[in-house]
Amino acid sequence: MNWSGLYNYWIVIALMMTGLYVMISRGNLVKKLVGISLFQTSVFFLYISMGFVADAQVPILTAGVERYSNPLPHVLILTAIVVGVATTAVGLALVVRIKEAYGSIEETDLHRMDNDF
Amino acid sequence: MLLGFLWVTALAIARGRDLLAATMLLGLYSLFSAGLLLLLDAADVAFTEAAVGAGVSTVLILSTLRMVGRFERPQPRPQWLALGIVLVTAATLIYGTLDLPAFGVASNPVHHHVADRYLQQSATEIGIPNVVTSVLASYRGYDTLGETAVVFTALLAVLLLIGGRKPQPRPPTQSTPPRPPGGATVNDHLILRVVSKALIPLIVLFAFYVQFHGDFSPGGGFQAGVIFAAAILLHLLVFGLASTSRIVPAAVLKFTAALGLLIYGGVGVAALFAGGAYLDYNVLAADPVAGQHLGIFLVEAGVGLTVASAMILLAYAFNARGNPA
């Protein structure tokens, strides 16, 4: 068992769990979105780590280079980053509307107000 | 090593109650990420992450914080349940990694399904050196069309949610501090204004380079789009919405956002009319490789238009909501 070969994956897990903890434990909706962003970037790193090949080059074909890293995860993740910021924007827009409608973005306040109806 | 830095930054983001600080740390986190992605041979991804994470998303969160307040409320008790769930999930995932192949070994199964074909055949089939661009625009053209459509749809959703006029009268909110009159921009800071005036043309020029040289070096429509948007957002931050939207009017952007997607879809339909399959660029010119070049050029231009317009419009929408005219 080569433990150092798994170090990257463990850091990815640590990042992902940090994001998950923020999402679960914080009541502030913006903070939850920040947690989702952390979670999301950890998935990016998982993909890019899987695509990495030791002693290889950036996948741009060059004369005299034999080994390239895997281009497929790069494609998937680069589009995912742009889509990710677009969907985060939708989330933030929802938060803005919630703030305007309720005057608060703390989860406990929102639950209390919903129950008062 | 950088991964360690990343985690420390992530922990700092998780701990603080100050959302402004968390946003700034998130920008720093993205910068570390970009460096790390470069080390992992993912140059294209690093470009995107640097422009999106440190530029666009920071501006969006900041504009939101302006409307919803800077500090979150302290939580009443330590969240043992949350911590427990997280630890159990982490343990399960780590147990799962024990079966994963080691990091960076060339014989791992991920590298030998379609990746071999992309790396070995794309030089003759597509004829451009940047394999990431080939895969993005040609081999996985459907996928990219879908992603572009998602960006466009997200833009529509945001505009529907916060694009219109705010309902009057405004409910008074106690946590939003009163805004100083006329102090909304950093217009008085001479250094910022001069430096950004010098930087913005260079960033825009770089965006065009990334767009049109994306076949040969890291780059393409997504990267160029976000870099261009970052330049405009810098202008927006320094000179304010009124000034920026005189240069880049929102009406034009709404048009170009739709136009970009239309170009992408149109290339697919053009391929149909030329006798090929949807998004099959081989039939677009007499020579298949020339057809691929033309197709990829048009598709990347469409992606760049849509992404740049969508990102700028998103920032406009959040800014306009924060400062009702």
Short mmCIF file of C-alpha atoms in Angstrom, two decimals:
data_model
loop_
_atom_site.label_atom_id
_atom_site.label_comp_id
_atom_site.label_asym_id
_atom_site.label_seq_id
_atom_site.Cartn_x
_atom_site.Cartn_y
_atom_site.Cartn_z
CA MET A 1 0.00 0.00 0.00
CA ASN A 2 1.49 3.30 -1.12
CA TRP A 3 0.06 5.86 1.32
CA SER A 4 1.60 8.92 -0.30
CA GLY A 5 -0.25 8.03 -3.51
CA LEU A 6 -3.53 8.77 -1.76
CA TYR A 7 -2.54 12.06 -0.07
CA ASN A 8 -4.20 14.15 -2.77
CA TYR A 9 -7.49 12.34 -2.38
CA TRP A 10 -7.44 12.82 1.39
CA ILE A 11 -6.94 16.56 1.13
CA VAL A 12 -9.82 16.62 -1.35
CA ILE A 13 -11.93 14.84 1.25
CA ALA A 14 -10.83 17.28 3.95
CA LEU A 15 -11.83 20.21 1.74
CA MET A 16 -15.12 18.61 0.85
CA MET A 17 -15.95 17.90 4.51
CA THR A 18 -15.08 21.50 5.45
CA GLY A 19 -17.59 22.66 2.85
CA LEU A 20 -20.19 20.16 4.03
CA TYR A 21 -19.77 21.22 7.67
CA VAL A 22 -20.23 24.88 6.74
CA MET A 23 -23.36 24.00 4.79
CA ILE A 24 -24.92 21.99 7.62
CA SER A 25 -23.90 23.99 10.66
CA ARG A 26 -24.27 27.61 9.57
CA GLY A 27 -27.63 29.34 9.49
CA ASN A 28 -26.61 32.25 7.27
CA LEU A 29 -27.66 31.58 3.68
CA VAL A 30 -24.65 33.36 2.11
CA LYS A 31 -22.32 31.30 4.30
CA LYS A 32 -24.10 28.17 3.14
CA LEU A 33 -23.43 29.18 -0.47
CA VAL A 34 -19.76 29.73 0.40
CA GLY A 35 -19.77 26.19 1.84
CA ILE A 36 -21.25 24.86 -1.39
CA SER A 37 -18.48 26.61 -3.33
CA LEU A 38 -15.84 24.92 -1.16
CA PHE A 39 -17.52 21.57 -1.66
CA GLN A 40 -17.64 22.20 -5.39
CA THR A 41 -13.96 23.11 -5.73
CA SER A 42 -13.04 19.91 -3.88
CA VAL A 43 -14.80 17.96 -6.62
CA PHE A 44 -12.83 19.92 -9.21
CA PHE A 45 -9.62 18.89 -7.49
CA LEU A 46 -10.68 15.26 -7.40
CA TYR A 47 -11.17 15.26 -11.17
CA ILE A 48 -7.98 17.14 -11.95
CA SER A 49 -6.00 14.89 -9.58
CA MET A 50 -7.34 11.84 -11.37
CA GLY A 51 -6.26 13.31 -14.70
CA PHE A 52 -2.71 13.97 -13.56
CA VAL A 53 0.10 11.79 -14.86
CA ALA A 54 3.51 12.06 -13.22
CA ASP A 55 6.31 13.43 -15.44
CA ALA A 56 3.78 14.32 -18.12
CA GLN A 57 3.10 17.59 -19.92
CA VAL A 58 0.17 19.94 -20.28
CA PRO A 59 -2.02 18.35 -23.01
CA ILE A 60 -0.94 20.63 -25.82
CA LEU A 61 0.65 18.56 -28.55
CA THR A 62 4.32 19.41 -28.93
CA ALA A 63 7.00 17.72 -30.97
CA GLY A 64 9.15 15.41 -28.89
CA VAL A 65 6.76 15.01 -25.94
CA GLU A 66 5.35 11.55 -25.41
CA ARG A 67 3.36 11.74 -22.17
CA TYR A 68 0.51 14.13 -21.59
CA SER A 69 -1.90 14.48 -18.72
CA ASN A 70 -5.44 13.37 -19.41
CA PRO A 71 -7.29 16.20 -21.20
CA LEU A 72 -10.81 14.95 -20.54
CA PRO A 73 -11.11 15.98 -16.84
CA HIS A 74 -9.72 19.40 -17.78
CA VAL A 75 -12.53 19.92 -20.28
CA LEU A 76 -15.20 18.80 -17.84
CA ILE A 77 -13.92 20.95 -14.99
CA LEU A 78 -13.25 24.10 -16.96
CA THR A 79 -16.84 24.21 -18.14
CA ALA A 80 -18.01 23.20 -14.65
CA ILE A 81 -16.26 26.21 -13.08
CA VAL A 82 -18.07 28.66 -15.35
CA VAL A 83 -21.39 26.88 -14.88
CA GLY A 84 -20.69 26.80 -11.14
CA VAL A 85 -20.35 30.57 -10.85
CA ALA A 86 -23.53 31.02 -12.92
CA THR A 87 -25.53 28.74 -10.63
CA THR A 88 -24.00 30.39 -7.54
CA ALA A 89 -25.30 33.67 -8.95
CA VAL A 90 -28.79 32.19 -9.10
CA GLY A 91 -28.43 31.17 -5.46
CA LEU A 92 -27.27 34.64 -4.46
CA ALA A 93 -30.18 36.20 -6.37
CA LEU A 94 -32.56 33.99 -4.38
CA VAL A 95 -30.85 35.11 -1.16
CA VAL A 96 -31.35 38.74 -2.16
CA ARG A 97 -35.06 38.15 -2.76
CA ILE A 98 -35.39 36.31 0.57
CA LYS A 99 -33.71 39.23 2.33
CA GLU A 100 -36.15 41.63 0.67
CA ALA A 101 -39.18 39.53 1.52
CA TYR A 102 -38.26 38.51 5.10
CA GLY A 103 -35.70 41.09 6.17
CA SER A 104 -33.30 38.37 7.31
CA ILE A 105 -31.20 35.60 5.82
CA GLU A 106 -30.69 33.58 9.01
CA GLU A 107 -32.30 30.16 8.76
CA THR A 108 -33.74 30.24 12.29
CA ASP A 109 -35.49 33.58 11.64
CA LEU A 110 -36.94 32.27 8.41
CA HIS A 111 -38.32 29.13 10.08
CA ARG A 112 -39.83 31.19 12.89
CA MET A 113 -41.51 33.59 10.46
CA ASP A 114 -42.85 30.75 8.34
CA ASN A 115 -44.35 29.10 11.41
CA ASP A 116 -46.00 32.36 12.51
CA PHE A 117 -48.16 32.47 9.38
CA MET B 1 2.04 21.50 -0.07
CA LEU B 2 -0.28 23.95 -1.81
CA LEU B 3 -3.13 21.62 -0.97
CA GLY B 4 -2.22 22.13 2.66
CA PHE B 5 -2.40 25.92 2.20
CA LEU B 6 -5.76 25.44 0.54
CA TRP B 7 -7.12 23.54 3.47
CA VAL B 8 -5.90 26.15 5.95
CA THR B 9 -7.63 28.83 3.88
CA ALA B 10 -10.78 26.73 3.76
CA LEU B 11 -10.74 26.33 7.55
CA ALA B 12 -10.31 30.09 7.97
CA ILE B 13 -13.32 30.62 5.69
CA ALA B 14 -15.34 28.17 7.74
CA ARG B 15 -14.45 29.70 11.12
CA GLY B 16 -14.99 33.44 10.75
CA ARG B 17 -18.28 35.23 11.36
CA ASP B 18 -17.32 38.06 9.04
CA LEU B 19 -18.71 37.26 5.61
CA LEU B 20 -16.63 39.99 3.95
CA ALA B 21 -13.45 38.34 5.21
CA ALA B 22 -14.76 34.96 4.08
CA THR B 23 -15.31 36.35 0.59
CA MET B 24 -11.80 37.76 0.41
CA LEU B 25 -10.39 34.46 1.66
CA LEU B 26 -12.41 32.70 -1.00
CA GLY B 27 -10.62 34.84 -3.58
CA LEU B 28 -7.28 33.86 -2.06
CA TYR B 29 -8.40 30.24 -2.05
CA SER B 30 -9.11 30.49 -5.78
CA LEU B 31 -5.67 31.94 -6.40
CA PHE B 32 -4.05 29.00 -4.57
CA SER B 33 -6.32 26.69 -6.55
CA ALA B 34 -5.18 28.19 -9.84
CA GLY B 35 -1.54 27.68 -8.91
CA LEU B 36 -2.22 24.11 -7.90
CA LEU B 37 -4.17 23.38 -11.09
CA LEU B 38 -1.20 24.64 -13.08
CA LEU B 39 1.06 22.24 -11.18
CA LEU B 40 -1.36 19.44 -12.05
CA ASP B 41 -0.89 20.22 -15.78
CA ALA B 42 -4.35 21.74 -16.12
CA ALA B 43 -3.40 25.12 -17.60
CA ASP B 44 -6.78 25.77 -19.20
CA VAL B 45 -8.59 25.09 -15.95
CA ALA B 46 -6.17 27.30 -14.00
CA PHE B 47 -6.99 30.25 -16.29
CA THR B 48 -10.67 29.79 -15.73
CA GLU B 49 -10.40 29.35 -11.98
CA ALA B 50 -8.21 32.45 -11.60
CA ALA B 51 -10.60 34.66 -13.57
CA VAL B 52 -13.80 33.21 -12.10
CA GLY B 53 -12.80 32.62 -8.51
CA ALA B 54 -10.72 35.71 -7.89
CA GLY B 55 -12.73 37.96 -10.21
CA VAL B 56 -16.33 37.24 -11.05
CA SER B 57 -17.58 35.26 -8.06
CA THR B 58 -15.91 37.61 -5.54
CA VAL B 59 -17.66 40.60 -7.11
CA LEU B 60 -21.00 38.78 -7.11
CA ILE B 61 -20.77 37.78 -3.43
CA LEU B 62 -19.62 41.27 -2.45
CA SER B 63 -22.58 42.87 -4.20
CA THR B 64 -24.89 40.47 -2.41
CA LEU B 65 -23.30 41.19 0.99
CA ARG B 66 -23.94 44.87 0.41
CA MET B 67 -27.64 44.09 0.32
CA VAL B 68 -27.88 41.43 3.01
CA GLY B 69 -25.40 42.64 5.64
CA ARG B 70 -21.83 41.71 6.45
CA PHE B 71 -21.96 39.63 9.63
CA GLU B 72 -23.63 36.33 10.27
CA ARG B 73 -25.22 35.60 13.61
CA PRO B 74 -23.22 33.38 16.00
CA GLN B 75 -24.65 29.89 16.27
CA PRO B 76 -26.14 29.02 19.67
CA ARG B 77 -24.24 25.82 20.48
CA PRO B 78 -21.46 23.64 19.12
CA GLN B 79 -22.96 21.63 16.30
CA TRP B 80 -22.11 18.12 17.47
CA LEU B 81 -24.62 16.50 15.14
CA ALA B 82 -23.19 18.28 12.09
CA LEU B 83 -19.66 17.45 13.17
CA GLY B 84 -20.64 13.81 13.67
CA ILE B 85 -22.24 13.53 10.24
CA VAL B 86 -19.20 15.13 8.65
CA LEU B 87 -16.75 12.84 10.44
CA VAL B 88 -18.69 9.70 9.54
CA THR B 89 -18.88 10.79 5.89
CA ALA B 90 -15.16 11.57 5.90
CA ALA B 91 -14.32 8.17 7.36
CA THR B 92 -16.45 6.43 4.73
CA LEU B 93 -14.86 8.39 1.91
CA ILE B 94 -11.34 7.72 3.18
CA TYR B 95 -12.16 4.02 3.41
CA GLY B 96 -13.27 4.33 -0.22
CA THR B 97 -9.99 5.88 -1.32
CA LEU B 98 -8.07 2.80 -0.19
CA ASP B 99 -9.27 1.10 -3.37
CA LEU B 100 -8.35 4.01 -5.63
CA PRO B 101 -5.32 3.70 -7.89
CA ALA B 102 -2.32 5.75 -6.77
CA PHE B 103 -2.03 9.38 -7.80
CA GLY B 104 -0.28 10.19 -11.07
CA VAL B 105 0.43 6.69 -12.36
CA ALA B 106 0.17 6.58 -16.16
CA SER B 107 -1.41 3.12 -16.26
CA ASN B 108 -4.47 4.13 -14.21
CA PRO B 109 -7.72 3.09 -15.86
CA VAL B 110 -8.94 6.72 -16.21
CA HIS B 111 -6.23 7.41 -18.75
CA HIS B 112 -7.10 4.57 -21.10
CA HIS B 113 -10.68 4.82 -22.18
CA VAL B 114 -11.16 7.71 -24.58
CA ALA B 115 -8.19 9.80 -23.50
CA ASP B 116 -5.78 7.73 -25.60
CA ARG B 117 -7.76 8.43 -28.71
CA TYR B 118 -7.97 12.14 -27.96
CA LEU B 119 -4.24 12.37 -27.49
CA GLN B 120 -3.20 10.21 -30.43
CA GLN B 121 -5.81 10.95 -33.09
CA SER B 122 -6.75 14.56 -32.51
CA ALA B 123 -3.65 15.87 -34.33
CA THR B 124 -4.82 14.25 -37.57
CA GLU B 125 -8.58 14.47 -37.04
CA ILE B 126 -8.83 18.02 -35.71
CA GLY B 127 -5.42 19.41 -36.52
CA ILE B 128 -4.93 21.75 -33.57
CA PRO B 129 -2.32 21.30 -30.84
CA ASN B 130 -4.42 22.09 -27.77
CA VAL B 131 -6.17 18.79 -27.06
CA VAL B 132 -8.38 20.44 -24.41
CA THR B 133 -9.83 22.72 -27.07
CA SER B 134 -10.35 19.81 -29.48
CA VAL B 135 -12.22 17.78 -26.90
CA LEU B 136 -14.20 20.75 -25.63
CA ALA B 137 -15.40 22.11 -28.94
CA SER B 138 -15.45 19.09 -31.20
CA TYR B 139 -15.45 15.64 -29.57
CA ARG B 140 -17.69 16.78 -26.72
CA GLY B 141 -19.46 19.52 -28.65
CA TYR B 142 -22.92 18.54 -27.38
CA ASP B 143 -21.74 18.72 -23.81
CA THR B 144 -20.30 22.19 -24.29
CA LEU B 145 -23.44 23.37 -26.06
CA GLY B 146 -25.37 22.20 -23.01
CA GLU B 147 -23.03 23.99 -20.61
CA THR B 148 -23.34 27.22 -22.58
CA ALA B 149 -27.10 26.86 -22.47
CA VAL B 150 -26.92 26.36 -18.68
CA VAL B 151 -24.95 29.60 -18.29
CA PHE B 152 -27.53 31.38 -20.42
CA THR B 153 -30.44 29.87 -18.49
CA ALA B 154 -28.84 30.85 -15.17
CA LEU B 155 -28.54 34.39 -16.50
CA LEU B 156 -32.25 34.38 -17.39
CA ALA B 157 -33.12 33.11 -13.92
CA VAL B 158 -31.08 35.83 -12.19
CA LEU B 159 -32.55 38.55 -14.39
CA LEU B 160 -36.06 37.29 -13.65
CA LEU B 161 -35.33 37.16 -9.91
CA ILE B 162 -33.57 40.47 -9.39
CA GLY B 163 -33.50 42.18 -12.76
CA GLY B 164 -36.72 44.13 -12.44
CA ARG B 165 -37.70 47.05 -10.26
CA LYS B 166 -37.74 46.54 -6.54
CA PRO B 167 -41.29 46.55 -5.09
CA GLN B 168 -42.14 49.85 -3.35
CA PRO B 169 -42.24 50.79 -0.54
CA ARG B 170 -39.11 49.14 0.74
CA PRO B 171 -39.51 47.30 4.05
CA PRO B 172 -37.15 48.81 6.60
CA THR B 173 -34.36 46.43 7.57
CA GLN B 174 -32.30 47.06 10.64
CA SER B 175 -29.16 45.14 9.75
CA THR B 176 -28.39 47.09 6.55
CA PRO B 177 -26.31 50.12 7.48
CA PRO B 178 -27.33 53.41 5.85
CA ARG B 179 -25.26 54.05 2.76
CA PRO B 180 -23.29 57.30 2.69
CA PRO B 181 -24.68 59.57 -0.04
CA GLY B 182 -22.52 59.53 -3.15
CA GLY B 183 -19.85 57.36 -1.52
CA ALA B 184 -20.88 54.25 -3.39
CA THR B 185 -17.89 54.14 -5.74
CA VAL B 186 -14.19 54.44 -5.07
CA ASN B 187 -14.14 57.35 -7.49
CA ASP B 188 -11.97 59.48 -5.22
CA HIS B 189 -9.03 57.09 -5.18
CA LEU B 190 -6.69 58.49 -7.80
CA ILE B 191 -4.26 55.57 -7.79
CA LEU B 192 -6.99 52.97 -8.27
CA ARG B 193 -8.47 54.93 -11.15
CA VAL B 194 -5.19 55.48 -12.97
CA VAL B 195 -3.92 51.94 -12.48
CA SER B 196 -7.17 50.33 -13.52
CA LYS B 197 -7.36 52.57 -16.59
CA ALA B 198 -3.96 51.26 -17.58
CA LEU B 199 -4.82 47.64 -16.74
CA ILE B 200 -8.26 47.27 -18.30
CA PRO B 201 -7.16 47.58 -21.96
CA LEU B 202 -4.40 45.06 -21.32
CA ILE B 203 -6.79 42.57 -19.72
CA VAL B 204 -9.20 42.98 -22.62
CA LEU B 205 -6.38 42.49 -25.11
CA PHE B 206 -5.29 39.37 -23.22
CA ALA B 207 -8.86 38.08 -23.33
CA PHE B 208 -8.89 38.37 -27.11
CA TYR B 209 -5.51 36.65 -27.31
CA VAL B 210 -6.84 33.82 -25.15
CA GLN B 211 -9.94 33.61 -27.34
CA PHE B 212 -8.21 33.47 -30.72
CA HIS B 213 -5.03 31.69 -29.76
CA GLY B 214 -6.89 28.99 -27.82
CA ASP B 215 -6.17 26.39 -30.48
CA PHE B 216 -2.44 26.57 -29.89
CA SER B 217 -2.01 27.57 -26.25
CA PRO B 218 -4.21 27.29 -23.17
CA GLY B 219 -7.38 29.20 -23.88
CA GLY B 220 -10.74 29.25 -25.57
CA GLY B 221 -14.18 30.74 -25.28
CA PHE B 222 -14.84 30.02 -21.61
CA GLN B 223 -11.51 31.40 -20.41
CA ALA B 224 -11.62 34.43 -22.70
CA GLY B 225 -15.21 35.13 -21.70
CA VAL B 226 -14.46 35.22 -17.99
CA ILE B 227 -11.24 37.21 -18.44
CA PHE B 228 -13.06 39.81 -20.55
CA ALA B 229 -15.82 39.94 -17.96
CA ALA B 230 -13.22 40.39 -15.20
CA ALA B 231 -11.85 43.46 -17.02
CA ILE B 232 -15.31 44.99 -17.28
CA LEU B 233 -16.05 44.14 -13.63
CA LEU B 234 -12.87 45.97 -12.61
CA HIS B 235 -14.20 49.02 -14.43
CA LEU B 236 -17.55 48.51 -12.73
CA LEU B 237 -15.94 48.36 -9.28
CA VAL B 238 -13.83 51.46 -9.79
CA PHE B 239 -16.06 53.74 -11.86
CA GLY B 240 -19.53 52.58 -10.88
CA LEU B 241 -22.48 51.10 -12.72
CA ALA B 242 -23.65 54.25 -14.49
CA SER B 243 -20.27 54.83 -16.10
CA THR B 244 -19.68 51.20 -17.08
CA SER B 245 -23.10 50.64 -18.57
CA ARG B 246 -22.55 53.66 -20.80
CA ILE B 247 -19.56 51.85 -22.32
CA VAL B 248 -21.07 48.35 -22.35
CA PRO B 249 -24.85 48.81 -22.37
CA ALA B 250 -26.95 46.07 -20.82
CA ALA B 251 -29.25 45.96 -23.85
CA VAL B 252 -26.31 45.07 -26.12
CA LEU B 253 -25.15 42.41 -23.66
CA LYS B 254 -28.58 40.80 -23.56
CA PHE B 255 -28.44 40.62 -27.33
CA THR B 256 -24.90 39.18 -27.47
CA ALA B 257 -25.61 36.63 -24.73
CA ALA B 258 -28.38 35.17 -26.86
CA LEU B 259 -26.39 35.63 -30.08
CA GLY B 260 -23.49 33.52 -28.77
CA LEU B 261 -25.74 30.57 -28.02
CA LEU B 262 -27.44 31.07 -31.39
CA ILE B 263 -24.06 30.95 -33.17
CA TYR B 264 -23.23 27.68 -31.41
CA GLY B 265 -26.57 26.12 -32.25
CA GLY B 266 -26.42 27.58 -35.74
CA VAL B 267 -23.11 25.90 -36.49
CA GLY B 268 -24.76 22.60 -35.61
CA VAL B 269 -27.68 23.29 -37.95
CA ALA B 270 -25.30 24.42 -40.69
CA ALA B 271 -23.56 21.06 -40.39
CA LEU B 272 -26.94 19.37 -40.81
CA PHE B 273 -27.61 21.31 -44.00
CA ALA B 274 -24.16 20.48 -45.33
CA GLY B 275 -25.05 16.80 -45.05
CA GLY B 276 -23.37 15.83 -41.79
CA ALA B 277 -24.58 15.10 -38.28
CA TYR B 278 -25.42 17.89 -35.80
CA LEU B 279 -22.18 19.67 -34.79
CA ASP B 280 -20.14 17.54 -37.20
CA TYR B 281 -17.66 20.15 -38.40
CA ASN B 282 -16.01 17.92 -41.02
CA VAL B 283 -18.59 18.87 -43.63
CA LEU B 284 -18.32 22.63 -43.11
CA ALA B 285 -15.43 22.98 -45.57
CA ALA B 286 -14.02 21.01 -48.47
CA ASP B 287 -11.29 19.54 -46.27
CA PRO B 288 -12.36 17.89 -42.97
CA VAL B 289 -9.52 19.47 -40.98
CA ALA B 290 -10.33 22.93 -42.39
CA GLY B 291 -13.96 22.26 -41.48
CA GLN B 292 -12.94 21.41 -37.93
CA HIS B 293 -10.94 24.63 -37.71
CA LEU B 294 -13.87 26.72 -38.91
CA GLY B 295 -16.34 24.92 -36.66
CA ILE B 296 -14.19 25.23 -33.55
CA PHE B 297 -13.48 28.88 -34.28
CA LEU B 298 -17.19 29.72 -34.59
CA VAL B 299 -18.24 27.63 -31.61
CA GLU B 300 -15.56 29.14 -29.37
CA ALA B 301 -16.59 32.61 -30.50
CA GLY B 302 -20.18 31.79 -29.55
CA VAL B 303 -19.12 30.46 -26.14
CA GLY B 304 -16.95 33.51 -25.52
CA LEU B 305 -19.78 35.91 -26.39
CA THR B 306 -22.34 34.19 -24.21
CA VAL B 307 -20.04 33.69 -21.20
CA ALA B 308 -18.67 37.25 -21.24
CA SER B 309 -22.09 38.85 -21.69
CA ALA B 310 -23.70 36.62 -19.08
CA MET B 311 -21.01 37.30 -16.43
CA ILE B 312 -21.17 41.08 -16.96
CA LEU B 313 -24.97 41.10 -16.91
CA LEU B 314 -24.98 39.10 -13.67
CA ALA B 315 -22.77 41.71 -12.03
CA TYR B 316 -24.96 44.52 -13.42
CA ALA B 317 -28.09 42.89 -12.03
CA PHE B 318 -26.63 42.57 -8.50
CA ASN B 319 -25.24 46.10 -8.60
CA ALA B 320 -28.42 47.68 -9.85
CA ARG B 321 -30.40 45.94 -7.12
CA GLY B 322 -28.04 47.29 -4.47
CA ASN B 323 -28.20 50.90 -5.70
CA PRO B 324 -31.72 51.66 -6.89
CA ALA B 325 -31.60 54.67 -9.17
#
